[in-house]
Each structure stands twice: as C-alpha cells, then as structure tokens.
Amino acid sequence: MIIAVDGPTASGKGTIAKRIAEHFGMAHLDTGLLYRAVGRQVALNEGDPDDPQDALAACDFPDELMQDDILRSEETGGLASRVSVHPDVRQALLERQRAFAQQPGGAVLDGRDIGTVIAPDANVKLFITASVQERARRRWLEMVEKQIDDEEEIPLSEIEKDVVNRDARDINRKDAPLKAAKDAFIIDTTSFDREAAFDMVLDVVKQALEVD
Ligand code: DC
C-alpha cells in the first residue's frame, strides 16, 4: 500500500504524512530531505546548485548527511529547490524513492511529485495546501520556536517572499513540477490548526481506503 502526500513548501504535508504513517504502522519518507541533502552536498563541494553537473555529482552524498539538522535550514531548502530542477538529479533520486514506496508493509511518501511521477499507482493521493500568507506564518513560527539556525530574526515579509519564490520554482520547472495528480484529494488547511488538519486528512484517507 502506498500513500502519496504532495504539496507546496510549508503546507504541513510532512507532519501530516508522518502522522498518517504512524497511524497505519507504515514507513515514511520525507523526499524533500533527499533534495536537501543534494543541495547541502553541492555547498560542501563548493559547487554551483544551478549547474546540472555539480548538482548531479552531489547526488552521491553520504547517508549520514540525511541525519544532519542543517538540512532543515532555510538556506538548505533554497539550495534543494534549485538542484531539484535538474532532470538528472530527479532521475538519480527516482529509484531510491520507488524502492522505498514498494516495500512490504506499505509506505507514505511526501514531496512534490509522488502522486504524479514516483508512485502514480498510489492507493491514496493527497495534495495538501494552504495560502502563501499562512504557510509563511507557520514557517516563521517554526523557526522562532525551534531556533533551527541563526536565521530566526528574518522578518515575516522575507519568509513570505521566499515561499513565493520557492512555489514559482517548484511549479514552473519542466521536469516533474509541483502539481496535484488528477485523482488526488486536494485539502486546504489554511483555516485549520495542526490537529484539525490531521483529523480531516485521516478521515479522507480512511474513506478512500474504506477502513475505520
Ligand atoms: O519539502 P521540502 O521543502 O523539504 O523540499 C525542498 C525542495 O526539494 C523543494 O523546494 C523542491 C524539492 N523537492 C522536489 O522537487 N521533489 C520532491 N518530491 C520533494 C522535494
């Protein structure tokens, strides 16, 4: 069984995917972390994230990098968005994601192209979204709360601009752009808190799978 969870940056899809996986006892993969690891590795290699060859070379990152907290920083998110436009990078990460999706016991994957490219036959496809303002506000709150790095002083207006840029890059890239699969359930969480959003999504998944 495969559950695909796609959506734009800071839509809450990661938290929702993780909780859905826990609820059903399935494995979970945050595929954004793979792109973040590539972005980080480009920086470590002192390469150019916009250069397809530098980006491809960085796909050879060591597994331990996936555990590094720096992957969750705003800066690495920006690098990830840049390396993710290169088709060779997407191809290099594709098999890893498909193998994860096919594991016995089932898997929940979250990202941008899970329902469209990685697992087009997923049992349930969700597209989680929220307004730009609300996503920027959530990201800002998260940064202040967690003090992920030394960027917590960034004003909300800057985060909002970054969200808009990130959306534009993810939506407009030629290869596997961010979009809802035709058969995805589109869930807008703008006016819901985390708990209410999760409850709503869980209901949708249960109905789709016809389970209690
Ligand atoms: O979900 P995230 O913010 O961690 O993702 C970081 C970037 O990685 C995002 O801007 C685009 C890219 N990405 C992608 O292209 N495809 C995915 N399945 C997941 C992430």
PDB file of C-alpha atoms and ligand atoms in Angstrom:
ATOM      1  CA  MET A   1       0.000   0.000   0.000  1.00  0.00           C
ATOM      2  CA  ILE A   2       1.277   3.458  -0.898  1.00  0.00           C
ATOM      3  CA  ILE A   3       0.000   6.822   0.312  1.00  0.00           C
ATOM      4  CA  ALA A   4       1.281   9.811  -1.663  1.00  0.00           C
ATOM      5  CA  VAL A   5       1.306  13.208   0.048  1.00  0.00           C
ATOM      6  CA  ASP A   6       2.235  16.175  -2.114  1.00  0.00           C
ATOM      7  CA  GLY A   7       2.020  19.913  -1.655  1.00  0.00           C
ATOM      8  CA  PRO A   8       3.913  23.188  -1.642  1.00  0.00           C
ATOM      9  CA  THR A   9       6.528  24.268   0.844  1.00  0.00           C
ATOM     10  CA  ALA A  10       5.372  24.671   4.461  1.00  0.00           C
ATOM     11  CA  SER A  11       1.912  23.292   3.746  1.00  0.00           C
ATOM     12  CA  GLY A  12       2.179  20.934   6.713  1.00  0.00           C
ATOM     13  CA  LYS A  13       2.359  17.887   4.441  1.00  0.00           C
ATOM     14  CA  GLY A  14       5.428  16.493   6.214  1.00  0.00           C
ATOM     15  CA  THR A  15       3.833  16.436   9.654  1.00  0.00           C
ATOM     16  CA  ILE A  16       0.630  15.033   8.231  1.00  0.00           C
ATOM     17  CA  ALA A  17       2.466  12.314   6.283  1.00  0.00           C
ATOM     18  CA  LYS A  18       4.457  11.304   9.351  1.00  0.00           C
ATOM     19  CA  ARG A  19       1.344  11.030  11.484  1.00  0.00           C
ATOM     20  CA  ILE A  20      -0.598   9.132   8.824  1.00  0.00           C
ATOM     21  CA  ALA A  21       2.300   6.660   8.605  1.00  0.00           C
ATOM     22  CA  GLU A  22       2.349   6.246  12.394  1.00  0.00           C
ATOM     23  CA  HIS A  23      -1.398   5.779  12.483  1.00  0.00           C
ATOM     24  CA  PHE A  24      -1.339   2.943   9.929  1.00  0.00           C
ATOM     25  CA  GLY A  25       2.024   1.498  11.042  1.00  0.00           C
ATOM     26  CA  MET A  26       3.678   2.246   7.708  1.00  0.00           C
ATOM     27  CA  ALA A  27       7.154   3.510   6.841  1.00  0.00           C
ATOM     28  CA  HIS A  28       7.539   7.206   5.990  1.00  0.00           C
ATOM     29  CA  LEU A  29       9.916   9.029   3.660  1.00  0.00           C
ATOM     30  CA  ASP A  30      10.247  12.809   3.501  1.00  0.00           C
ATOM     31  CA  THR A  31      11.535  13.011  -0.072  1.00  0.00           C
ATOM     32  CA  GLY A  32      12.360  16.705   0.327  1.00  0.00           C
ATOM     33  CA  LEU A  33      15.210  15.591   2.588  1.00  0.00           C
ATOM     34  CA  LEU A  34      16.841  13.812  -0.372  1.00  0.00           C
ATOM     35  CA  TYR A  35      16.833  17.039  -2.392  1.00  0.00           C
ATOM     36  CA  ARG A  36      18.013  18.942   0.679  1.00  0.00           C
ATOM     37  CA  ALA A  37      20.919  16.511   1.065  1.00  0.00           C
ATOM     38  CA  VAL A  38      21.872  17.095  -2.579  1.00  0.00           C
ATOM     39  CA  GLY A  39      21.658  20.870  -2.075  1.00  0.00           C
ATOM     40  CA  ARG A  40      23.811  20.669   1.038  1.00  0.00           C
ATOM     41  CA  GLN A  41      26.339  18.412  -0.662  1.00  0.00           C
ATOM     42  CA  VAL A  42      26.679  20.915  -3.534  1.00  0.00           C
ATOM     43  CA  ALA A  43      27.528  23.580  -0.956  1.00  0.00           C
ATOM     44  CA  LEU A  44      30.031  21.251   0.756  1.00  0.00           C
ATOM     45  CA  ASN A  45      31.597  20.554  -2.649  1.00  0.00           C
ATOM     46  CA  GLU A  46      31.716  24.321  -3.245  1.00  0.00           C
ATOM     47  CA  GLY A  47      29.751  23.683  -6.424  1.00  0.00           C
ATOM     48  CA  ASP A  48      27.007  25.670  -8.147  1.00  0.00           C
ATOM     49  CA  PRO A  49      23.458  24.388  -7.456  1.00  0.00           C
ATOM     50  CA  ASP A  50      22.306  25.801 -10.798  1.00  0.00           C
ATOM     51  CA  ASP A  51      24.923  23.804 -12.697  1.00  0.00           C
ATOM     52  CA  PRO A  52      23.494  20.397 -13.720  1.00  0.00           C
ATOM     53  CA  GLN A  53      26.849  18.610 -13.435  1.00  0.00           C
ATOM     54  CA  ASP A  54      27.682  19.991  -9.999  1.00  0.00           C
ATOM     55  CA  ALA A  55      24.183  19.076  -8.840  1.00  0.00           C
ATOM     56  CA  LEU A  56      24.404  15.553 -10.264  1.00  0.00           C
ATOM     57  CA  ALA A  57      27.798  14.974  -8.631  1.00  0.00           C
ATOM     58  CA  ALA A  58      26.224  15.904  -5.283  1.00  0.00           C
ATOM     59  CA  CYS A  59      23.654  13.076  -5.561  1.00  0.00           C
ATOM     60  CA  ASP A  60      26.450  10.878  -4.278  1.00  0.00           C
ATOM     61  CA  PHE A  61      26.056  12.270  -0.769  1.00  0.00           C
ATOM     62  CA  PRO A  62      26.910  10.055   2.237  1.00  0.00           C
ATOM     63  CA  ASP A  63      23.889   8.511   4.034  1.00  0.00           C
ATOM     64  CA  GLU A  64      24.830  10.207   7.337  1.00  0.00           C
ATOM     65  CA  LEU A  65      24.084  13.576   5.749  1.00  0.00           C
ATOM     66  CA  MET A  66      20.364  12.717   5.894  1.00  0.00           C
ATOM     67  CA  GLN A  67      20.565  12.993   9.715  1.00  0.00           C
ATOM     68  CA  ASP A  68      22.195  16.435   9.738  1.00  0.00           C
ATOM     69  CA  ASP A  69      19.949  19.151  11.231  1.00  0.00           C
ATOM     70  CA  ILE A  70      21.337  21.676   8.800  1.00  0.00           C
ATOM     71  CA  LEU A  71      19.183  20.049   6.126  1.00  0.00           C
ATOM     72  CA  ARG A  72      16.183  21.690   7.782  1.00  0.00           C
ATOM     73  CA  SER A  73      17.521  25.236   7.486  1.00  0.00           C
ATOM     74  CA  GLU A  74      16.007  27.833   5.154  1.00  0.00           C
ATOM     75  CA  GLU A  75      19.277  28.081   3.282  1.00  0.00           C
ATOM     76  CA  THR A  76      19.404  24.364   2.515  1.00  0.00           C
ATOM     77  CA  GLY A  77      15.732  24.458   1.483  1.00  0.00           C
ATOM     78  CA  GLY A  78      16.615  27.110  -1.087  1.00  0.00           C
ATOM     79  CA  LEU A  79      19.523  25.024  -2.414  1.00  0.00           C
ATOM     80  CA  ALA A  80      17.238  21.973  -2.590  1.00  0.00           C
ATOM     81  CA  SER A  81      14.725  23.871  -4.657  1.00  0.00           C
ATOM     82  CA  ARG A  82      17.493  24.885  -7.085  1.00  0.00           C
ATOM     83  CA  VAL A  83      19.070  21.442  -7.533  1.00  0.00           C
ATOM     84  CA  SER A  84      15.633  19.843  -7.916  1.00  0.00           C
ATOM     85  CA  VAL A  85      15.051  21.499 -11.303  1.00  0.00           C
ATOM     86  CA  HIS A  86      17.749  19.370 -12.981  1.00  0.00           C
ATOM     87  CA  PRO A  87      16.281  16.255 -14.669  1.00  0.00           C
ATOM     88  CA  ASP A  88      19.461  14.218 -13.978  1.00  0.00           C
ATOM     89  CA  VAL A  89      19.128  14.908 -10.264  1.00  0.00           C
ATOM     90  CA  ARG A  90      15.487  13.835 -10.282  1.00  0.00           C
ATOM     91  CA  GLN A  91      16.409  10.672 -12.186  1.00  0.00           C
ATOM     92  CA  ALA A  92      19.238   9.872  -9.761  1.00  0.00           C
ATOM     93  CA  LEU A  93      16.828  10.032  -6.807  1.00  0.00           C
ATOM     94  CA  LEU A  94      13.931   8.271  -8.503  1.00  0.00           C
ATOM     95  CA  GLU A  95      14.812   4.598  -7.949  1.00  0.00           C
ATOM     96  CA  ARG A  96      15.574   5.176  -4.286  1.00  0.00           C
ATOM     97  CA  GLN A  97      12.112   6.659  -3.786  1.00  0.00           C
ATOM     98  CA  ARG A  98      10.349   3.950  -5.816  1.00  0.00           C
ATOM     99  CA  ALA A  99      12.128   1.176  -3.905  1.00  0.00           C
ATOM    100  CA  PHE A 100      11.051   2.787  -0.627  1.00  0.00           C
ATOM    101  CA  ALA A 101       7.470   3.067  -1.865  1.00  0.00           C
ATOM    102  CA  GLN A 102       7.300  -0.614  -2.835  1.00  0.00           C
ATOM    103  CA  GLN A 103       8.471  -2.026   0.497  1.00  0.00           C
ATOM    104  CA  PRO A 104       6.366  -4.720   2.159  1.00  0.00           C
ATOM    105  CA  GLY A 105       4.145  -3.219   4.832  1.00  0.00           C
ATOM    106  CA  GLY A 106       3.489  -0.115   2.794  1.00  0.00           C
ATOM    107  CA  ALA A 107       4.834   3.399   2.760  1.00  0.00           C
ATOM    108  CA  VAL A 108       3.817   7.022   2.996  1.00  0.00           C
ATOM    109  CA  LEU A 109       5.945   9.387   0.920  1.00  0.00           C
ATOM    110  CA  ASP A 110       5.683  13.143   0.959  1.00  0.00           C
ATOM    111  CA  GLY A 111       7.051  15.524  -1.629  1.00  0.00           C
ATOM    112  CA  ARG A 112       6.081  17.339  -4.800  1.00  0.00           C
ATOM    113  CA  ASP A 113       5.739  14.613  -7.440  1.00  0.00           C
ATOM    114  CA  ILE A 114       4.860  11.472  -5.501  1.00  0.00           C
ATOM    115  CA  GLY A 115       1.339  11.085  -6.894  1.00  0.00           C
ATOM    116  CA  THR A 116       2.337  12.193 -10.395  1.00  0.00           C
ATOM    117  CA  VAL A 117       5.760  10.576 -11.017  1.00  0.00           C
ATOM    118  CA  ILE A 118       7.136   8.439  -8.179  1.00  0.00           C
ATOM    119  CA  ALA A 119       4.007   6.451  -7.352  1.00  0.00           C
ATOM    120  CA  PRO A 120       1.298   7.142  -9.939  1.00  0.00           C
ATOM    121  CA  ASP A 121      -0.484   3.971  -8.758  1.00  0.00           C
ATOM    122  CA  ALA A 122      -0.587   5.017  -5.107  1.00  0.00           C
ATOM    123  CA  ASN A 123      -3.664   3.780  -3.231  1.00  0.00           C
ATOM    124  CA  VAL A 124      -4.422   7.254  -1.907  1.00  0.00           C
ATOM    125  CA  LYS A 125      -3.120  10.596  -3.183  1.00  0.00           C
ATOM    126  CA  LEU A 126      -3.334  13.726  -1.104  1.00  0.00           C
ATOM    127  CA  PHE A 127      -2.425  17.260  -2.114  1.00  0.00           C
ATOM    128  CA  ILE A 128      -2.068  19.400   0.993  1.00  0.00           C
ATOM    129  CA  THR A 129      -2.039  23.151   0.530  1.00  0.00           C
ATOM    130  CA  ALA A 130      -2.592  26.462   2.357  1.00  0.00           C
ATOM    131  CA  SER A 131      -2.389  30.157   1.442  1.00  0.00           C
ATOM    132  CA  VAL A 132       1.037  31.757   0.951  1.00  0.00           C
ATOM    133  CA  GLN A 133       0.475  34.022   3.977  1.00  0.00           C
ATOM    134  CA  GLU A 134      -0.479  31.138   6.231  1.00  0.00           C
ATOM    135  CA  ARG A 135       2.437  28.971   5.090  1.00  0.00           C
ATOM    136  CA  ALA A 136       4.867  31.850   5.640  1.00  0.00           C
ATOM    137  CA  ARG A 137       3.391  32.440   9.092  1.00  0.00           C
ATOM    138  CA  ARG A 138       3.761  28.761  10.035  1.00  0.00           C
ATOM    139  CA  ARG A 139       7.351  28.646   8.785  1.00  0.00           C
ATOM    140  CA  TRP A 140       8.203  31.801  10.682  1.00  0.00           C
ATOM    141  CA  LEU A 141       6.660  30.453  13.908  1.00  0.00           C
ATOM    142  CA  GLU A 142       8.510  27.176  13.471  1.00  0.00           C
ATOM    143  CA  MET A 143      11.803  28.991  13.026  1.00  0.00           C
ATOM    144  CA  VAL A 144      11.262  31.133  16.102  1.00  0.00           C
ATOM    145  CA  GLU A 145      10.143  28.163  18.221  1.00  0.00           C
ATOM    146  CA  LYS A 146      12.868  25.758  17.182  1.00  0.00           C
ATOM    147  CA  GLN A 147      15.617  28.263  16.525  1.00  0.00           C
ATOM    148  CA  ILE A 148      16.731  25.873  13.806  1.00  0.00           C
ATOM    149  CA  ASP A 149      19.675  28.086  12.935  1.00  0.00           C
ATOM    150  CA  ASP A 150      20.652  31.681  13.376  1.00  0.00           C
ATOM    151  CA  GLU A 151      18.003  32.883  10.929  1.00  0.00           C
ATOM    152  CA  GLU A 152      15.158  33.342  13.428  1.00  0.00           C
ATOM    153  CA  GLU A 153      15.363  37.124  13.113  1.00  0.00           C
ATOM    154  CA  ILE A 154      14.222  37.037   9.474  1.00  0.00           C
ATOM    155  CA  PRO A 155      11.062  39.167   9.165  1.00  0.00           C
ATOM    156  CA  LEU A 156       7.817  37.510   8.126  1.00  0.00           C
ATOM    157  CA  SER A 157       7.771  39.527   4.888  1.00  0.00           C
ATOM    158  CA  GLU A 158      11.088  37.949   3.855  1.00  0.00           C
ATOM    159  CA  ILE A 159       9.793  34.449   4.551  1.00  0.00           C
ATOM    160  CA  GLU A 160       6.689  35.246   2.511  1.00  0.00           C
ATOM    161  CA  LYS A 161       8.855  36.295  -0.438  1.00  0.00           C
ATOM    162  CA  ASP A 162      10.865  33.099  -0.109  1.00  0.00           C
ATOM    163  CA  VAL A 163       7.693  30.981  -0.083  1.00  0.00           C
ATOM    164  CA  VAL A 164       6.509  32.737  -3.266  1.00  0.00           C
ATOM    165  CA  ASN A 165       9.884  32.140  -4.977  1.00  0.00           C
ATOM    166  CA  ARG A 166      10.015  28.514  -3.852  1.00  0.00           C
ATOM    167  CA  ASP A 167       6.464  27.932  -5.176  1.00  0.00           C
ATOM    168  CA  ALA A 168       7.332  29.534  -8.506  1.00  0.00           C
ATOM    169  CA  ARG A 169      10.414  27.350  -8.944  1.00  0.00           C
ATOM    170  CA  ASP A 170       8.611  24.154  -7.890  1.00  0.00           C
ATOM    171  CA  ILE A 171       5.534  24.832 -10.066  1.00  0.00           C
ATOM    172  CA  ASN A 172       7.306  26.107 -13.175  1.00  0.00           C
ATOM    173  CA  ARG A 173      10.126  23.600 -13.553  1.00  0.00           C
ATOM    174  CA  LYS A 174       9.783  21.470 -16.683  1.00  0.00           C
ATOM    175  CA  ASP A 175      10.504  18.103 -15.113  1.00  0.00           C
ATOM    176  CA  ALA A 176       8.011  16.782 -12.554  1.00  0.00           C
ATOM    177  CA  PRO A 177       6.618  20.169 -11.484  1.00  0.00           C
ATOM    178  CA  LEU A 178       4.613  20.557  -8.307  1.00  0.00           C
ATOM    179  CA  LYS A 179       1.014  19.786  -9.171  1.00  0.00           C
ATOM    180  CA  ALA A 180      -1.865  17.763  -7.848  1.00  0.00           C
ATOM    181  CA  ALA A 181      -2.419  14.421  -9.560  1.00  0.00           C
ATOM    182  CA  LYS A 182      -5.785  14.279 -11.319  1.00  0.00           C
ATOM    183  CA  ASP A 183      -7.025  11.734  -8.791  1.00  0.00           C
ATOM    184  CA  ALA A 184      -5.625  13.482  -5.688  1.00  0.00           C
ATOM    185  CA  PHE A 185      -7.762  14.750  -2.828  1.00  0.00           C
ATOM    186  CA  ILE A 186      -6.939  18.453  -2.526  1.00  0.00           C
ATOM    187  CA  ILE A 187      -7.007  19.581   1.086  1.00  0.00           C
ATOM    188  CA  ASP A 188      -6.642  23.250   2.014  1.00  0.00           C
ATOM    189  CA  THR A 189      -5.513  23.606   5.633  1.00  0.00           C
ATOM    190  CA  THR A 190      -5.370  27.444   5.725  1.00  0.00           C
ATOM    191  CA  SER A 191      -8.007  27.784   8.403  1.00  0.00           C
ATOM    192  CA  PHE A 192      -7.209  24.633  10.384  1.00  0.00           C
ATOM    193  CA  ASP A 193      -4.696  24.103  13.154  1.00  0.00           C
ATOM    194  CA  ARG A 194      -2.399  21.062  13.061  1.00  0.00           C
ATOM    195  CA  GLU A 195      -4.748  18.781  14.947  1.00  0.00           C
ATOM    196  CA  ALA A 196      -7.824  19.702  12.910  1.00  0.00           C
ATOM    197  CA  ALA A 197      -5.864  19.368   9.656  1.00  0.00           C
ATOM    198  CA  PHE A 198      -4.652  15.902  10.631  1.00  0.00           C
ATOM    199  CA  ASP A 199      -8.163  14.783  11.628  1.00  0.00           C
ATOM    200  CA  MET A 200      -9.533  15.998   8.318  1.00  0.00           C
ATOM    201  CA  VAL A 201      -6.835  14.199   6.329  1.00  0.00           C
ATOM    202  CA  LEU A 202      -7.202  10.999   8.338  1.00  0.00           C
ATOM    203  CA  ASP A 203     -10.931  10.973   7.569  1.00  0.00           C
ATOM    204  CA  VAL A 204     -10.220  11.363   3.859  1.00  0.00           C
ATOM    205  CA  VAL A 205      -7.679   8.515   3.903  1.00  0.00           C
ATOM    206  CA  LYS A 206      -9.983   6.203   5.869  1.00  0.00           C
ATOM    207  CA  GLN A 207     -12.832   6.849   3.467  1.00  0.00           C
ATOM    208  CA  ALA A 208     -10.608   6.300   0.451  1.00  0.00           C
ATOM    209  CA  LEU A 209      -9.281   3.018   1.871  1.00  0.00           C
ATOM    210  CA  GLU A 210     -12.682   2.058   3.269  1.00  0.00           C
ATOM    211  CA  VAL A 211     -11.255   1.376   6.727  1.00  0.00           C
ATOM    212  CA  ASP A 212     -12.313   2.580  10.224  1.00  0.00           C
TER     213      ASP A 212
HETATM  214  O1   DC B   1       9.584  19.624   1.045  1.00  0.00           O
HETATM  215  P1   DC B   1      10.894  20.399   1.186  1.00  0.00           P
HETATM  216  O2   DC B   1      10.703  21.868   1.491  1.00  0.00           O
HETATM  217  O3   DC B   1      11.829  19.750   2.132  1.00  0.00           O
HETATM  218  O4   DC B   1      11.575  20.340  -0.274  1.00  0.00           O
HETATM  219  C1   DC B   1      12.723  21.084  -0.584  1.00  0.00           C
HETATM  220  C2   DC B   1      12.810  21.222  -2.102  1.00  0.00           C
HETATM  221  O5   DC B   1      13.039  19.938  -2.690  1.00  0.00           O
HETATM  222  C3   DC B   1      11.587  21.771  -2.787  1.00  0.00           C
HETATM  223  O6   DC B   1      11.624  23.169  -2.936  1.00  0.00           O
HETATM  224  C4   DC B   1      11.563  21.088  -4.107  1.00  0.00           C
HETATM  225  C5   DC B   1      12.344  19.827  -3.919  1.00  0.00           C
HETATM  226  N1   DC B   1      11.535  18.621  -3.909  1.00  0.00           N
HETATM  227  C6   DC B   1      11.180  18.099  -5.138  1.00  0.00           C
HETATM  228  O7   DC B   1      11.487  18.699  -6.164  1.00  0.00           O
HETATM  229  N2   DC B   1      10.500  16.937  -5.208  1.00  0.00           N
HETATM  230  C7   DC B   1      10.141  16.277  -4.107  1.00  0.00           C
HETATM  231  N3   DC B   1       9.480  15.115  -4.206  1.00  0.00           N
HETATM  232  C8   DC B   1      10.474  16.810  -2.829  1.00  0.00           C
HETATM  233  C9   DC B   1      11.157  18.000  -2.764  1.00  0.00           C
END
